[in-house]
Structure formats: structure tokens, C-alpha cells
Short mmCIF file of C-alpha atoms and ligand atoms in Angstrom, two decimals:
data_model
loop_
_atom_site.label_atom_id
_atom_site.label_comp_id
_atom_site.label_asym_id
_atom_site.label_seq_id
_atom_site.Cartn_x
_atom_site.Cartn_y
_atom_site.Cartn_z
CA UNK A 1 0.18 -6.79 -5.81
CA UNK A 2 2.48 -9.34 -4.23
CA UNK A 3 0.76 -8.90 -0.88
CA UNK A 4 -2.64 -9.36 -2.51
CA UNK A 5 -1.43 -12.64 -3.97
CA UNK A 6 -0.19 -13.72 -0.56
CA UNK A 7 -3.57 -12.86 0.95
CA UNK A 8 -5.32 -14.91 -1.68
CA UNK A 9 -3.15 -17.84 -0.74
CA UNK A 10 -4.09 -17.44 2.92
CA UNK A 11 -7.63 -17.90 1.58
CA UNK A 12 -9.29 -16.58 4.71
CA UNK A 13 -12.88 -15.59 4.15
CA UNK A 14 -12.94 -16.91 0.60
CA UNK A 15 -16.05 -19.06 0.93
CA UNK A 16 -18.44 -16.29 1.87
CA UNK A 17 -21.57 -16.43 4.00
CA UNK A 18 -25.32 -16.53 3.51
CA UNK A 19 -27.19 -15.34 6.60
CA UNK A 20 -30.18 -13.33 7.88
CA UNK A 21 -29.61 -9.83 9.19
CA UNK A 22 -31.26 -8.34 12.30
CA UNK A 23 -34.21 -7.16 10.19
CA UNK A 24 -34.77 -10.63 8.74
CA UNK A 25 -33.27 -9.83 5.34
CA UNK A 26 -30.97 -12.37 3.70
CA UNK A 27 -27.41 -11.10 3.30
CA UNK A 28 -24.48 -12.73 1.59
CA UNK A 29 -20.85 -11.77 1.56
CA UNK A 30 -21.31 -10.54 -2.03
CA UNK A 31 -23.69 -7.83 -0.73
CA UNK A 32 -20.73 -6.19 0.99
CA UNK A 33 -18.29 -6.23 -1.92
CA UNK A 34 -17.25 -2.65 -2.61
CA UNK A 35 -17.25 -1.78 1.10
CA UNK A 36 -14.64 -2.03 3.79
CA UNK A 37 -15.97 -4.43 6.42
CA UNK A 38 -15.14 -5.03 10.07
CA UNK A 39 -16.30 -8.43 11.18
CA UNK A 40 -16.71 -9.78 14.69
CA UNK A 41 -18.02 -13.17 15.81
CA UNK A 42 -19.65 -13.48 19.24
CA UNK A 43 -22.97 -13.95 21.05
CA UNK A 44 -25.47 -11.64 22.70
CA UNK A 45 -25.41 -13.44 26.07
CA UNK A 46 -21.65 -12.90 26.36
CA UNK A 47 -21.23 -11.21 29.77
CA UNK A 48 -18.45 -8.75 29.04
CA UNK A 49 -15.97 -9.60 26.29
CA UNK A 50 -18.33 -9.28 23.33
CA UNK A 51 -19.87 -6.01 24.57
CA UNK A 52 -16.36 -4.62 25.13
CA UNK A 53 -15.14 -5.67 21.69
CA UNK A 54 -18.29 -4.41 19.96
CA UNK A 55 -17.98 -1.09 21.83
CA UNK A 56 -14.39 -0.88 20.61
CA UNK A 57 -15.35 -1.79 17.03
CA UNK A 58 -18.13 0.84 17.13
CA UNK A 59 -15.71 3.49 18.41
CA UNK A 60 -13.25 2.62 15.62
CA UNK A 61 -15.97 2.99 12.98
CA UNK A 62 -17.07 6.31 14.50
CA UNK A 63 -13.45 7.55 14.53
CA UNK A 64 -12.98 6.59 10.86
CA UNK A 65 -16.34 8.24 10.01
CA UNK A 66 -14.84 11.57 11.10
CA UNK A 67 -12.29 11.41 8.28
CA UNK A 68 -14.16 12.56 5.16
CA UNK A 69 -11.40 11.28 2.88
CA UNK A 70 -12.23 7.67 3.85
CA UNK A 71 -15.17 5.57 2.68
CA UNK A 72 -17.57 4.44 5.43
CA UNK A 73 -16.62 1.12 7.06
CA UNK A 74 -19.40 -1.43 7.54
CA UNK A 75 -19.37 -3.21 10.92
CA UNK A 76 -20.82 -6.75 11.04
CA UNK A 77 -21.57 -8.99 14.02
CA UNK A 78 -22.05 -12.69 13.27
CA UNK A 79 -23.44 -14.80 16.09
CA UNK A 80 -21.84 -18.07 17.16
CA UNK A 81 -24.98 -18.88 19.18
CA UNK A 82 -27.83 -19.09 16.64
CA UNK A 83 -30.06 -21.10 19.03
CA UNK A 84 -30.56 -18.03 21.20
CA UNK A 85 -29.51 -15.25 18.81
CA UNK A 86 -32.43 -15.22 16.42
CA UNK A 87 -33.45 -12.16 14.35
CA UNK A 88 -35.41 -10.41 17.17
CA UNK A 89 -32.60 -11.01 19.69
CA UNK A 90 -30.05 -9.49 17.31
CA UNK A 91 -32.38 -6.62 16.47
CA UNK A 92 -32.50 -5.64 20.13
CA UNK A 93 -28.77 -6.21 20.68
CA UNK A 94 -27.32 -4.20 17.79
CA UNK A 95 -29.07 -1.05 19.05
CA UNK A 96 -26.49 -0.89 21.87
CA UNK A 97 -23.70 -0.28 19.38
CA UNK A 98 -22.83 1.70 16.22
CA UNK A 99 -25.99 2.66 14.26
CA UNK A 100 -24.62 0.94 11.12
CA UNK A 101 -23.86 -2.34 12.93
CA UNK A 102 -25.54 -5.27 11.18
CA UNK A 103 -26.23 -8.44 13.19
CA UNK A 104 -26.22 -11.73 11.28
CA UNK A 105 -27.61 -15.14 12.17
CA UNK A 106 -28.82 -18.30 10.47
CA UNK A 107 -29.17 -22.02 10.96
CA UNK A 108 -26.51 -23.81 12.98
CA UNK A 109 -25.01 -25.01 9.74
CA UNK A 110 -24.99 -21.57 8.06
CA UNK A 111 -23.40 -19.93 11.08
CA UNK A 112 -20.82 -22.68 11.37
CA UNK A 113 -19.96 -22.26 7.69
CA UNK A 114 -19.51 -18.48 8.09
CA UNK A 115 -17.20 -19.00 11.07
CA UNK A 116 -15.26 -21.79 9.44
CA UNK A 117 -14.41 -19.45 6.66
CA UNK A 118 -12.51 -17.22 9.11
CA UNK A 119 -11.27 -20.19 11.14
CA UNK A 120 -13.39 -19.04 14.06
CA UNK A 121 -13.50 -21.36 17.04
CA UNK A 122 -16.79 -21.57 18.98
CA UNK A 123 -17.83 -24.12 21.58
CA UNK A 124 -20.89 -23.97 23.85
CA UNK A 125 -20.27 -24.84 27.49
CA UNK A 126 -22.59 -26.78 29.84
CA UNK A 127 -25.97 -25.31 30.79
CA UNK A 128 -26.42 -24.03 34.34
CA UNK A 129 -29.59 -24.49 36.44
CA UNK A 130 -31.29 -21.66 34.55
CA UNK A 131 -30.42 -23.17 31.19
CA UNK A 132 -27.91 -20.42 30.60
CA UNK A 133 -24.55 -21.19 29.05
CA UNK A 134 -21.36 -19.53 27.83
CA UNK A 135 -19.95 -19.97 24.34
CA UNK A 136 -16.18 -20.02 24.28
CA UNK A 137 -15.13 -18.35 21.04
CA UNK A 138 -12.38 -16.67 19.03
CA UNK A 139 -12.09 -12.98 19.96
CA UNK A 140 -10.82 -11.19 16.88
CA UNK A 141 -11.99 -8.27 14.78
CA UNK A 142 -11.35 -8.99 11.09
CA UNK A 143 -10.73 -6.35 8.43
CA UNK A 144 -12.03 -7.24 4.96
CA UNK A 145 -11.30 -5.01 1.96
CA UNK A 146 -13.77 -3.99 -0.80
CA UNK A 147 -12.65 -7.00 -2.89
CA UNK A 148 -13.79 -9.29 -0.08
CA UNK A 149 -10.23 -10.17 0.87
CA UNK A 150 -9.24 -10.57 4.48
CA UNK A 151 -6.50 -8.00 5.21
CA UNK A 152 -5.84 -7.95 8.95
CA UNK A 153 -7.18 -8.91 12.36
CA UNK A 154 -7.10 -7.27 15.78
CA UNK A 155 -7.09 -9.06 19.11
CA UNK A 156 -8.26 -7.83 22.54
CA UNK A 157 -4.88 -6.25 23.28
CA UNK A 158 -5.26 -3.78 20.42
CA UNK A 159 -6.63 -0.41 21.47
CA UNK A 160 -9.28 1.59 19.64
CA UNK A 161 -6.52 4.01 18.53
CA UNK A 162 -4.22 1.25 17.26
CA UNK A 163 -6.99 -0.40 15.27
CA UNK A 164 -8.18 2.92 13.82
CA UNK A 165 -4.65 3.79 12.73
CA UNK A 166 -4.07 0.36 11.19
CA UNK A 167 -7.32 0.48 9.21
CA UNK A 168 -6.62 4.03 8.07
CA UNK A 169 -3.24 2.85 6.73
CA UNK A 170 -4.81 -0.14 4.97
CA UNK A 171 -7.43 2.10 3.37
CA UNK A 172 -4.88 4.63 2.16
CA UNK A 173 -2.66 1.87 0.72
CA UNK A 174 -5.58 0.18 -1.02
CA UNK A 175 -5.39 -0.25 -4.79
CA UNK A 176 -8.51 -1.64 -6.39
CA UNK A 177 -8.02 -4.96 -8.19
CA UNK A 178 -8.71 -4.71 -11.88
NI1 NI B 1 -18.03 -13.21 23.74
#
């Protein structure tokens, strides 16, 4: 319980989010209470880092799915580029990854609020001649427990196997808050 208290004090992800999913349905953080969640912030025009990280996150979810003793983990992708990543763009994009992956977008303000909650950094660079641009952003996969508490994060250096093992340990150690 002491660790739970410490996590509360870190207060990461405490404010929640209120966004549209890739089917146009409104989703809030409360909708995912009761589920283990993996959360990644990025953008669909990202040339290689986001696809790599989402591939890794999808592989982790698939690996955990093979263990019948564990509850299914819900992967979420929140855009940091809502100007281009509208509902149809996300709908097309999520199909490249795990079948349960949910893409989330919203107004600039809603997306900023969701990111702020996890202290996500995102900054759009200058547009090139084609109007294309890169968004520099935090590259972390966040683990959120069924109580909505942030438990851990994984950077690019962490392998699929390391992340899977870490999440498995968190899930086995989990005691539901009363
Ligand atoms: Ni990216």
C-alpha cells in the first residue's frame, strides 16, 4: 500500500482525458477503469519512431494475451497532432497495429490536456514546402493500472521482452484498492 500512496503523490495521470476514439465515439479515462492500459502519445505522420513503438506495444499486448492467467491489456494511442490526426486518419492508422488498439484525438485543447496529465512534451516543427511537418514528442509507453493509477513507463531502450516481463510482474503484484 505504501507504493500506491507514493504513486498517488506522483499524481501522474490523475486528471483524466476526454477524447474521441477512431470510430468517433467519446471516451474518457473513466471508461478504462477496471482495465490495465498501455498508453502511447505520438502522431500518424511520424516517419519511424511512432510506428516502431506502436509495433512494440502491440507485440507486448499480444505476448500478454497468450497468458490466460492475465486480464487483457488495453492499448491506447493518443495523438499529439490533432490538426492532421482526425477520426478518419486514426481509423486508418490503428489498423496497422494490434486489433484492440484504440486511437484517440480531440481539439487542440483536449489533446494538450491529456498529454499534460502525463507530462508529455510535444512541439510541432516548421512546415516544409509540401506543408508537412514533424512533431517532436515524448517517446514513452505508460502503464496504468485498473484503478487508473500510473505504475510505470518504458522508453525506447526497453525491449518487447523487458516490457512484457515488467507488466507481467506488475499485474501479478496488483492488489485491488478497496
Ligand atoms: Ni513519433
